[in-house]
Amino acid sequence: EADIYQTPRYLVIGTGKKITLECSQTMGHDKMYWYQQDPGMELHLIHYSYGVNSTEKGDLSSESTVSRIRTEHFPLTLESARPSHTSQYLCASSHGHGSYEQYFGPGTRLTVT
Amino acid sequence: KNQVEQSPQSLIILEGKNCTLQCNYTVSPFSNLRWYKQDTGRGPVSLTIMTFSENTKSNGRYTATLDADTKQSSLHITASQLSDSASYICVVSDRGSTLGRLYFGRGTQLTVWP
């Protein structure tokens, strides 16, 4: 069982609200990732981090932002949620890149009404 | 363009039966291929990882094969159980970038009926 946690698990909010999705891992991994996944579709990388104070945008353009102030914590923020942001958001971490396994959190199912 | 294609999109089998899921990829240069199991509402969990030189790898009732020449992989599930109902995702990693980017298939949704 991977020691990576996401809160909340489910979130329903109205348009225009600011939200933060939390992700924490206790494995001491330097690398952390955020993915977006729609039903029946592949995961898309939206943000990643090599370590503290390092953040990069992924393949899929996203209006969200991330921060990495502590190794174990990688929150994702949406300043003004829209219905198009409705999706599942998965956080992952790994010891390294490429051949290193990425451990996934349980995900946050976000619905914007 | 680096892609990962999985088939079938969905599959229904009876408990106790075997099944095989397919994955074709065009990712290059190839680093490794993983099969993940994703239960509904959960994050993916790794089942197997295979590198270029490996042809077969087993994890309990799961056996993955890799043909790096034809760029094909399969996941064989033996004596299926109700708990095998999940989405099975093929993930290929390249070694052409610093990130070691992962390319995800859309998954095969497996349903096991009693």
Coordinates of N, CA and C in Angstrom, one line a residue:
Chain A
E1 N 0.8 -1.2 0.0 CA 0.0 0.0 0.0 C 0.9 1.2 0.0
A2 N 0.7 2.1 -1.0 CA 1.5 3.3 -1.1 C 1.1 4.3 0.0
D3 N 2.1 5.0 0.5 CA 1.8 6.0 1.5 C 1.6 7.4 0.9
I4 N 0.6 7.5 0.1 CA 0.4 8.8 -0.5 C -1.1 9.1 -0.4
Y5 N -1.4 10.3 0.0 CA -2.8 10.6 0.5 C -3.3 11.9 -0.3
Q6 N -4.6 11.8 -0.6 CA -5.2 13.0 -1.2 C -6.5 13.3 -0.5
T7 N -6.7 14.6 -0.3 CA -8.0 15.1 0.3 C -8.4 16.3 -0.4
P8 N -9.7 16.6 -0.6 CA -10.8 15.6 -0.2 C -10.8 14.5 -1.3
R9 N -11.6 13.4 -1.0 CA -11.8 12.4 -2.0 C -12.8 12.8 -3.0
Y10 N -13.8 13.5 -2.6 CA -14.9 14.0 -3.4 C -15.2 15.5 -3.1
L11 N -15.4 16.3 -4.1 CA -15.7 17.7 -3.9 C -16.7 18.2 -5.0
V12 N -17.7 18.8 -4.5 CA -18.7 19.4 -5.4 C -18.8 20.9 -5.0
I13 N -18.5 21.7 -6.0 CA -18.5 23.2 -5.7 C -19.1 24.0 -6.8
G14 N -19.4 25.2 -6.6 CA -20.0 26.1 -7.6 C -18.9 26.8 -8.4
T15 N -19.4 27.2 -9.5 CA -18.5 28.0 -10.5 C -17.9 29.2 -9.8
G16 N -16.6 29.5 -10.0 CA -16.0 30.7 -9.5 C -15.3 30.5 -8.1
K17 N -15.5 29.4 -7.5 CA -14.9 29.2 -6.2 C -13.4 28.8 -6.4
K18 N -12.6 29.2 -5.3 CA -11.2 28.8 -5.3 C -11.1 27.5 -4.5
I19 N -10.4 26.6 -5.0 CA -10.2 25.3 -4.3 C -8.7 24.9 -4.3
T20 N -8.4 24.1 -3.3 CA -7.1 23.5 -3.2 C -7.2 22.0 -3.0
L21 N -6.6 21.2 -3.8 CA -6.6 19.8 -3.6 C -5.3 19.4 -3.0
E22 N -5.4 18.7 -1.9 CA -4.2 18.3 -1.1 C -3.6 17.0 -1.5
C23 N -2.3 16.9 -1.5 CA -1.6 15.7 -1.7 C -0.3 15.6 -0.8
S24 N -0.2 14.5 -0.1 CA 0.9 14.3 0.8 C 1.4 12.9 0.7
Q25 N 2.8 12.7 0.7 CA 3.4 11.4 0.7 C 4.4 11.3 1.8
T26 N 4.5 10.1 2.4 CA 5.4 9.9 3.5 C 6.6 9.0 3.2
M27 N 6.8 8.9 1.9 CA 7.9 8.0 1.4 C 9.2 8.7 1.1
G28 N 9.2 10.0 1.3 CA 10.4 10.8 1.1 C 10.8 11.0 -0.4
H29 N 9.8 10.8 -1.3 CA 10.1 10.9 -2.7 C 10.3 12.3 -3.1
D30 N 11.3 12.5 -4.0 CA 11.6 13.9 -4.5 C 10.6 14.2 -5.6
K31 N 10.2 13.3 -6.4 CA 9.4 13.6 -7.6 C 8.0 13.4 -7.3
M32 N 7.2 14.4 -7.6 CA 5.7 14.3 -7.5 C 5.0 14.8 -8.7
Y33 N 3.8 14.3 -8.9 CA 3.1 14.6 -10.2 C 1.6 14.8 -9.9
W34 N 1.0 15.5 -10.8 CA -0.5 15.6 -10.8 C -1.0 15.2 -12.2
Y35 N -2.0 14.3 -12.2 CA -2.6 13.9 -13.4 C -4.1 14.2 -13.4
Q36 N -4.6 14.4 -14.6 CA -6.1 14.6 -14.7 C -6.6 13.4 -15.6
Q37 N -7.7 12.8 -15.1 CA -8.2 11.7 -15.8 C -9.7 11.8 -15.9
D38 N -10.2 11.8 -17.2 CA -11.7 11.7 -17.4 C -12.1 10.3 -17.6
P39 N -13.4 10.0 -17.4 CA -13.9 8.6 -17.5 C -13.5 7.9 -18.8
G40 N -12.9 6.8 -18.8 CA -12.6 6.0 -20.0 C -11.5 6.6 -20.8
M41 N -10.8 7.6 -20.2 CA -9.7 8.2 -21.0 C -8.4 8.0 -20.2
E42 N -7.3 8.3 -21.0 CA -6.0 8.1 -20.4 C -5.6 9.2 -19.4
L43 N -4.7 8.9 -18.5 CA -4.2 10.0 -17.6 C -3.4 11.0 -18.4
H44 N -3.5 12.2 -18.0 CA -2.8 13.3 -18.6 C -2.0 14.0 -17.5
L45 N -0.7 14.2 -17.7 CA 0.2 14.9 -16.8 C -0.1 16.4 -16.9
I46 N -0.4 17.0 -15.8 CA -0.7 18.5 -15.8 C 0.4 19.3 -15.0
H47 N 1.0 18.7 -14.0 CA 2.1 19.3 -13.3 C 3.1 18.3 -12.7
Y48 N 4.3 18.7 -12.6 CA 5.3 17.8 -11.9 C 6.3 18.6 -11.1
S49 N 7.0 17.9 -10.2 CA 8.0 18.6 -9.4 C 9.2 17.7 -9.2
Y50 N 10.4 18.3 -9.4 CA 11.6 17.5 -9.1 C 12.0 17.5 -7.7
G51 N 11.5 18.5 -6.9 CA 11.8 18.6 -5.5 C 11.3 19.9 -5.0
V52 N 11.7 20.2 -3.8 CA 11.3 21.5 -3.1 C 11.6 22.7 -4.0
N53 N 10.7 23.6 -4.2 CA 10.8 24.8 -4.9 C 10.9 24.6 -6.4
S54 N 10.6 23.4 -6.9 CA 10.7 23.0 -8.3 C 9.3 22.6 -8.8
T55 N 8.7 23.3 -9.8 CA 7.5 22.9 -10.4 C 7.5 23.2 -11.9
E56 N 6.9 22.3 -12.6 CA 6.9 22.4 -14.1 C 5.5 22.0 -14.6
K57 N 5.1 22.6 -15.7 CA 3.8 22.2 -16.3 C 4.0 21.0 -17.1
G58 N 2.9 20.2 -17.2 CA 3.0 18.9 -17.9 C 2.5 19.0 -19.3
D59 N 2.1 17.9 -19.9 CA 1.7 17.8 -21.3 C 0.4 18.5 -21.5
L60 N -0.6 18.4 -20.6 CA -1.9 18.9 -20.8 C -2.0 20.3 -20.1
S61 N -2.4 21.3 -20.9 CA -2.5 22.6 -20.4 C -3.6 22.7 -19.3
S62 N -3.3 23.3 -18.2 CA -4.2 23.4 -17.1 C -4.2 24.8 -16.5
E63 N -5.3 25.2 -16.1 CA -5.4 26.5 -15.4 C -5.1 26.4 -13.9
S64 N -4.8 25.2 -13.5 CA -4.4 25.1 -12.1 C -3.0 25.5 -11.9
T65 N -2.6 25.7 -10.6 CA -1.2 25.9 -10.2 C -0.9 25.0 -9.1
V66 N 0.4 24.8 -8.9 CA 0.9 23.9 -7.8 C 2.1 24.6 -7.1
S67 N 2.4 24.1 -5.9 CA 3.5 24.6 -5.1 C 4.2 23.4 -4.5
R68 N 5.5 23.6 -4.2 CA 6.2 22.5 -3.5 C 7.1 23.2 -2.5
I69 N 6.6 23.5 -1.3 CA 7.3 24.1 -0.3 C 8.0 23.1 0.6
R70 N 7.4 21.9 0.7 CA 7.9 20.8 1.5 C 8.0 19.6 0.7
T71 N 8.9 18.7 0.9 CA 9.1 17.5 0.1 C 7.8 16.7 0.1
E72 N 7.1 16.6 1.2 CA 6.0 15.6 1.3 C 4.7 16.2 0.8
H73 N 4.7 17.5 0.5 CA 3.4 18.1 0.2 C 3.4 18.8 -1.2
F74 N 2.3 18.5 -2.0 CA 2.3 19.0 -3.3 C 0.8 19.4 -3.7
P75 N 0.3 20.5 -3.1 CA -1.1 20.9 -3.4 C -1.3 21.5 -4.7
L76 N -2.5 21.3 -5.2 CA -2.9 21.9 -6.5 C -4.1 22.9 -6.2
T77 N -4.0 24.0 -6.9 CA -5.0 25.1 -6.6 C -5.7 25.5 -7.9
L78 N -7.0 25.7 -7.8 CA -7.7 26.3 -8.9 C -8.3 27.6 -8.4
E79 N -7.9 28.7 -9.0 CA -8.3 30.1 -8.4 C -9.8 30.3 -8.7
S80 N -10.3 29.9 -9.8 CA -11.7 30.1 -10.1 C -12.2 28.9 -10.9
A81 N -12.9 28.0 -10.2 CA -13.3 26.7 -10.8 C -14.4 26.9 -11.8
R82 N -14.4 26.1 -12.9 CA -15.4 26.2 -13.9 C -15.8 24.8 -14.2
P83 N -17.0 24.6 -14.8 CA -17.5 23.2 -15.1 C -16.5 22.4 -15.9
S84 N -15.7 23.1 -16.8 CA -14.7 22.3 -17.6 C -13.6 21.7 -16.7
H85 N -13.5 22.1 -15.5 CA -12.5 21.5 -14.5 C -13.0 20.2 -13.9
T86 N -14.3 19.9 -14.2 CA -14.8 18.6 -13.6 C -14.0 17.4 -14.1
S87 N -13.5 16.7 -13.2 CA -12.6 15.6 -13.6 C -12.1 14.8 -12.4
Q88 N -11.3 13.8 -12.6 CA -10.6 13.1 -11.5 C -9.2 13.6 -11.5
Y89 N -8.7 14.0 -10.3 CA -7.3 14.5 -10.2 C -6.5 13.5 -9.4
L90 N -5.4 12.9 -10.0 CA -4.6 11.9 -9.3 C -3.2 12.5 -9.0
C91 N -2.8 12.3 -7.8 CA -1.4 12.7 -7.4 C -0.5 11.5 -7.3
A92 N 0.7 11.6 -7.7 CA 1.6 10.5 -7.7 C 3.0 10.9 -7.2
S93 N 3.8 10.0 -6.8 CA 5.2 10.3 -6.4 C 6.1 9.2 -6.8
S94 N 7.4 9.5 -7.0 CA 8.4 8.5 -7.3 C 9.7 8.9 -6.7
H95 N 10.6 7.8 -6.6 CA 11.9 8.1 -6.1 C 12.7 8.7 -7.2
G96 N 12.5 8.4 -8.4 CA 13.2 9.0 -9.6 C 12.3 9.0 -10.8
H97 N 12.8 9.2 -11.9 CA 12.0 9.3 -13.2 C 12.2 7.9 -13.9
G98 N 11.4 7.8 -15.0 CA 11.5 6.7 -15.9 C 11.2 5.4 -15.4
S99 N 12.2 4.6 -15.1 CA 12.0 3.2 -14.6 C 11.5 3.2 -13.2
Y100 N 11.6 4.2 -12.5 CA 11.1 4.2 -11.1 C 9.6 4.2 -11.1
E101 N 9.0 3.4 -10.2 CA 7.6 3.2 -10.1 C 7.0 4.5 -9.6
Q102 N 5.9 4.9 -10.2 CA 5.1 6.0 -9.6 C 4.0 5.5 -8.8
Y103 N 3.9 5.9 -7.5 CA 2.9 5.5 -6.6 C 1.8 6.5 -6.6
F104 N 0.5 6.1 -6.8 CA -0.6 7.0 -7.0 C -1.4 7.1 -5.7
G105 N -2.0 8.3 -5.5 CA -2.9 8.4 -4.4 C -4.3 8.0 -4.9
P106 N -5.3 8.0 -4.0 CA -6.6 7.5 -4.4 C -7.4 8.4 -5.3
G107 N -6.9 9.7 -5.4 CA -7.6 10.6 -6.4 C -8.6 11.5 -5.7
T108 N -8.9 12.6 -6.3 CA -10.0 13.5 -5.9 C -10.9 13.7 -7.1
R109 N -12.2 13.3 -6.8 CA -13.2 13.5 -7.9 C -13.8 14.9 -7.7
L110 N -13.6 15.8 -8.6 CA -14.0 17.2 -8.6 C -15.2 17.4 -9.5
T111 N -16.3 17.9 -9.0 CA -17.4 18.3 -9.8 C -17.7 19.8 -9.6
V112 N -17.7 20.5 -10.7 CA -18.0 22.0 -10.6 C -19.3 22.2 -11.3
T113 N -20.2 22.8 -10.5 CA -21.6 23.0 -11.0 C -21.8 24.4 -11.5
Chain B
K1 N 4.5 10.1 -33.5 CA 3.9 10.4 -32.2 C 3.8 9.2 -31.3
N2 N 4.3 9.5 -30.0 CA 4.3 8.4 -29.1 C 2.9 8.1 -28.6
Q3 N 2.5 6.8 -28.8 CA 1.1 6.4 -28.4 C 1.1 5.1 -27.8
V4 N 0.0 4.8 -27.0 CA -0.2 3.5 -26.4 C -1.7 3.2 -26.7
E5 N -1.9 2.0 -27.3 CA -3.2 1.6 -27.7 C -3.6 0.3 -27.0
Q6 N -4.7 0.2 -26.4 CA -5.1 -1.0 -25.7 C -6.4 -1.6 -26.3
S7 N -6.5 -2.9 -26.2 CA -7.7 -3.6 -26.7 C -7.9 -4.8 -25.8
P8 N -9.1 -5.3 -25.6 CA -10.3 -4.5 -26.0 C -10.6 -3.4 -25.1
Q9 N -11.5 -2.5 -25.5 CA -11.8 -1.4 -24.6 C -12.5 -1.9 -23.3
S10 N -13.3 -2.9 -23.5 CA -14.0 -3.5 -22.3 C -14.2 -5.0 -22.5
L11 N -14.3 -5.7 -21.4 CA -14.3 -7.1 -21.5 C -15.1 -7.7 -20.3
I12 N -16.0 -8.6 -20.6 CA -16.8 -9.3 -19.5 C -16.5 -10.7 -19.6
I13 N -16.1 -11.3 -18.4 CA -15.8 -12.7 -18.3 C -16.5 -13.3 -17.1
L14 N -16.6 -14.6 -17.1 CA -17.2 -15.3 -15.9 C -16.1 -15.6 -14.9
E15 N -16.4 -15.6 -13.7 CA -15.4 -15.9 -12.6 C -14.8 -17.3 -12.9
G16 N -13.5 -17.4 -12.7 CA -12.8 -18.6 -13.0 C -12.2 -18.7 -14.3
K17 N -12.6 -17.9 -15.3 CA -12.1 -18.0 -16.6 C -10.8 -17.1 -16.8
N18 N -10.1 -17.4 -17.8 CA -8.9 -16.7 -18.1 C -9.2 -15.6 -19.2
C19 N -8.3 -14.6 -19.2 CA -8.5 -13.6 -20.2 C -7.1 -13.0 -20.6
T20 N -7.0 -12.3 -21.7 CA -5.8 -11.7 -22.2 C -6.1 -10.3 -22.7
L21 N -5.4 -9.3 -22.2 CA -5.5 -7.9 -22.6 C -4.3 -7.5 -23.4
Q22 N -4.5 -6.7 -24.4 CA -3.5 -6.4 -25.4 C -3.1 -4.9 -25.2
C23 N -1.8 -4.6 -25.6 CA -1.3 -3.3 -25.6 C -0.3 -3.1 -26.7
N24 N -0.5 -2.2 -27.6 CA 0.5 -1.9 -28.7 C 1.0 -0.4 -28.4
Y25 N 2.3 -0.2 -28.7 CA 2.8 1.1 -28.4 C 3.7 1.5 -29.5
T26 N 3.9 2.8 -29.6 CA 4.8 3.4 -30.6 C 5.9 4.2 -29.9
V27 N 6.0 4.2 -28.6 CA 6.9 5.0 -27.8 C 8.3 4.6 -28.1
S28 N 9.1 5.6 -28.4 CA 10.5 5.4 -28.7 C 11.3 6.6 -28.3
P29 N 12.5 6.5 -27.8 CA 13.1 5.2 -27.4 C 12.5 4.6 -26.1
F30 N 12.4 3.3 -26.2 CA 11.6 2.6 -25.1 C 12.5 2.4 -23.9
S31 N 11.9 2.6 -22.7 CA 12.6 2.3 -21.5 C 12.0 1.1 -20.7
N32 N 10.7 1.2 -20.4 CA 10.0 0.1 -19.8 C 8.5 0.2 -20.0
L33 N 7.9 -0.9 -19.7 CA 6.4 -1.0 -19.8 C 5.8 -1.5 -18.5
R34 N 4.8 -0.9 -18.0 CA 4.1 -1.3 -16.8 C 2.7 -1.6 -17.1
W35 N 2.1 -2.5 -16.4 CA 0.7 -2.8 -16.3 C 0.2 -2.3 -14.9
Y36 N -0.8 -1.5 -14.9 CA -1.4 -1.0 -13.7 C -2.8 -1.5 -13.6
K37 N -3.3 -1.7 -12.4 CA -4.7 -2.0 -12.1 C -5.3 -0.8 -11.4
Q38 N -6.4 -0.4 -11.9 CA -7.1 0.8 -11.3 C -8.5 0.4 -10.9
D39 N -8.8 0.2 -9.6 CA -10.1 0.0 -9.2 C -10.9 1.3 -9.3
T40 N -12.2 1.1 -9.4 CA -13.1 2.3 -9.6 C -12.9 3.2 -8.4
G41 N -12.7 4.5 -8.7 CA -12.6 5.5 -7.7 C -11.2 5.5 -6.9
R42 N -10.3 4.7 -7.5 CA -9.0 4.6 -6.8 C -7.9 5.0 -7.7
G43 N -6.6 5.1 -7.2 CA -5.5 5.4 -8.0 C -4.9 4.1 -8.6
P44 N -4.2 4.1 -9.7 CA -3.6 2.9 -10.3 C -2.6 2.3 -9.4
V45 N -2.5 1.0 -9.4 CA -1.5 0.2 -8.6 C -0.7 -0.6 -9.6
S46 N 0.6 -0.6 -9.5 CA 1.5 -1.3 -10.5 C 1.4 -2.8 -10.2
L47 N 1.2 -3.6 -11.3 CA 1.2 -5.0 -11.3 C 2.6 -5.6 -11.7
T48 N 3.1 -5.1 -12.9 CA 4.4 -5.6 -13.4 C 5.1 -4.5 -14.1
I49 N 6.4 -4.7 -14.2 CA 7.2 -3.8 -15.0 C 8.2 -4.6 -15.8
M50 N 8.3 -4.3 -17.1 CA 9.2 -5.0 -18.0 C 10.1 -4.1 -18.7
T51 N 11.3 -4.5 -18.8 CA 12.3 -3.7 -19.6 C 12.5 -4.4 -20.9
F52 N 13.4 -3.8 -21.7 CA 13.6 -4.2 -23.1 C 13.9 -5.7 -23.2
S53 N 14.7 -6.1 -22.3 CA 15.3 -7.5 -22.4 C 14.4 -8.6 -21.8
E54 N 13.3 -8.2 -21.2 CA 12.4 -9.2 -20.6 C 11.2 -9.5 -21.5
N55 N 10.9 -10.8 -21.5 CA 9.8 -11.3 -22.3 C 8.6 -11.6 -21.5
T56 N 8.8 -12.1 -20.3 CA 7.7 -12.5 -19.5 C 7.9 -12.2 -18.0
K57 N 6.9 -11.8 -17.4 CA 7.0 -11.5 -15.9 C 5.6 -11.8 -15.3
S58 N 5.7 -12.5 -14.2 CA 4.5 -12.9 -13.5 C 4.4 -12.3 -12.1
N59 N 3.1 -12.1 -11.7 CA 2.8 -11.6 -10.4 C 1.5 -12.3 -10.0
G60 N 1.7 -13.4 -9.3 CA 0.5 -14.2 -8.9 C -0.2 -14.7 -10.2
R61 N -1.5 -14.3 -10.3 CA -2.3 -14.8 -11.4 C -2.1 -13.9 -12.6
Y62 N -1.3 -12.9 -12.5 CA -1.1 -12.0 -13.6 C 0.2 -12.3 -14.3
T63 N 0.2 -12.5 -15.6 CA 1.4 -12.7 -16.4 C 1.5 -11.7 -17.5
A64 N 2.5 -10.9 -17.6 CA 2.7 -10.0 -18.7 C 3.8 -10.5 -19.6
T65 N 3.6 -10.2 -20.9 CA 4.6 -10.6 -21.9 C 4.9 -9.3 -22.7
L66 N 6.1 -9.3 -23.2 CA 6.6 -8.1 -24.0 C 7.3 -8.6 -25.2
D67 N 7.0 -8.1 -26.4 CA 7.7 -8.3 -27.6 C 8.2 -6.9 -28.1
A68 N 9.4 -6.6 -27.7 CA 9.9 -5.3 -28.0 C 10.1 -5.0 -29.5
D69 N 10.3 -6.1 -30.3 CA 10.4 -6.0 -31.7 C 9.2 -5.5 -32.4
T70 N 8.0 -6.1 -32.0 CA 6.8 -5.7 -32.6 C 6.1 -4.6 -31.7
K71 N 6.7 -4.3 -30.6 CA 6.1 -3.3 -29.7 C 4.7 -3.6 -29.3
Q72 N 4.6 -4.9 -28.8 CA 3.4 -5.4 -28.2 C 3.6 -6.0 -26.9
S73 N 2.5 -5.8 -26.0 CA 2.5 -6.5 -24.7 C 1.2 -7.0 -24.5
S74 N 1.1 -8.0 -23.6 CA -0.2 -8.6 -23.2 C -0.1 -8.8 -21.7
L75 N -1.3 -8.8 -21.1 CA -1.5 -9.2 -19.7 C -2.5 -10.3 -19.7
H76 N -2.1 -11.4 -19.1 CA -2.9 -12.6 -19.0 C -3.3 -12.8 -17.6
I77 N -4.6 -12.9 -17.4 CA -5.1 -13.1 -16.0 C -5.7 -14.6 -16.0
T78 N -5.2 -15.3 -15.0 CA -5.6 -16.7 -14.9 C -6.6 -16.9 -13.8
A79 N -7.6 -17.7 -14.0 CA -8.6 -18.1 -13.0 C -9.1 -16.8 -12.3
S80 N -9.8 -16.0 -13.1 CA -10.3 -14.7 -12.7 C -11.2 -14.8 -11.4
Q81 N -11.1 -13.7 -10.7 CA -11.9 -13.5 -9.4 C -12.7 -12.2 -9.5
L82 N -13.7 -12.2 -8.7 CA -14.6 -11.0 -8.8 C -13.8 -9.7 -8.5
S83 N -12.7 -9.8 -7.7 CA -11.9 -8.7 -7.3 C -11.0 -8.2 -8.5
D84 N -10.9 -9.0 -9.5 CA -10.2 -8.6 -10.7 C -10.9 -7.5 -11.5
S85 N -12.2 -7.3 -11.2 CA -12.9 -6.3 -11.9 C -12.3 -4.9 -11.7
A86 N -11.8 -4.3 -12.8 CA -11.1 -3.1 -12.7 C -10.7 -2.6 -14.1
S87 N -10.0 -1.5 -14.1 CA -9.4 -1.0 -15.4 C -8.0 -1.4 -15.4
Y88 N -7.5 -1.9 -16.4 CA -6.1 -2.3 -16.5 C -5.4 -1.4 -17.6
I89 N -4.4 -0.7 -17.1 CA -3.8 0.3 -17.9 C -2.4 0.0 -18.2
C90 N -2.0 0.1 -19.5 CA -0.7 -0.1 -20.0 C 0.0 1.2 -20.0
V91 N 1.2 1.3 -19.5 CA 2.0 2.5 -19.4 C 3.4 2.3 -19.9
V92 N 3.8 3.1 -20.8 CA 5.1 2.9 -21.4 C 6.0 4.2 -21.1
S93 N 7.2 3.9 -20.7 CA 8.1 5.0 -20.3 C 9.2 5.2 -21.4
D94 N 9.5 6.4 -21.8 CA 10.6 6.6 -22.7 C 11.9 7.0 -22.0
R95 N 13.0 6.9 -22.6 CA 14.2 7.3 -22.0 C 14.9 8.4 -22.8
G96 N 14.0 9.1 -23.6 CA 14.6 10.2 -24.4 C 14.5 11.6 -23.8
S97 N 14.0 11.6 -22.6 CA 13.9 12.9 -21.9 C 14.3 12.8 -20.5
T98 N 14.6 13.9 -19.9 CA 15.1 13.9 -18.5 C 14.0 13.4 -17.6
L99 N 12.7 13.7 -17.9 CA 11.6 13.3 -17.1 C 11.3 11.8 -17.2
G100 N 11.8 11.2 -18.3 CA 11.4 9.8 -18.4 C 9.9 9.7 -18.5
R101 N 9.3 10.4 -19.5 CA 7.9 10.6 -19.6 C 7.1 9.3 -19.7
L102 N 5.9 9.2 -19.1 CA 5.1 8.1 -19.1 C 4.0 8.3 -20.1
Y103 N 3.7 7.3 -20.9 CA 2.6 7.4 -21.9 C 1.5 6.3 -21.5
F104 N 0.3 6.8 -21.3 CA -0.7 6.0 -20.7 C -1.7 5.5 -21.8
G105 N -2.1 4.3 -21.8 CA -3.2 3.8 -22.6 C -4.5 4.2 -21.9
R106 N -5.6 4.0 -22.6 CA -6.9 4.4 -22.0 C -7.5 3.3 -21.1
G107 N -6.8 2.1 -21.1 CA -7.2 1.0 -20.2 C -8.2 0.1 -20.9
T108 N -8.3 -1.1 -20.3 CA -9.3 -2.1 -20.6 C -10.1 -2.3 -19.4
Q109 N -11.4 -2.0 -19.5 CA -12.3 -2.2 -18.4 C -12.8 -3.7 -18.3
L110 N -12.3 -4.4 -17.3 CA -12.6 -5.8 -17.1 C -13.7 -5.9 -16.1
T111 N -14.7 -6.7 -16.4 CA -15.8 -7.0 -15.4 C -15.8 -8.5 -15.3
V112 N -15.7 -9.0 -14.1 CA -15.8 -10.4 -13.8 C -17.2 -10.7 -13.1
W113 N -18.0 -11.5 -13.8 CA -19.3 -11.9 -13.3 C -19.3 -13.2 -12.5
P114 N -20.1 -13.3 -11.5 CA -20.1 -14.6 -10.7 C -20.8 -15.7 -11.5

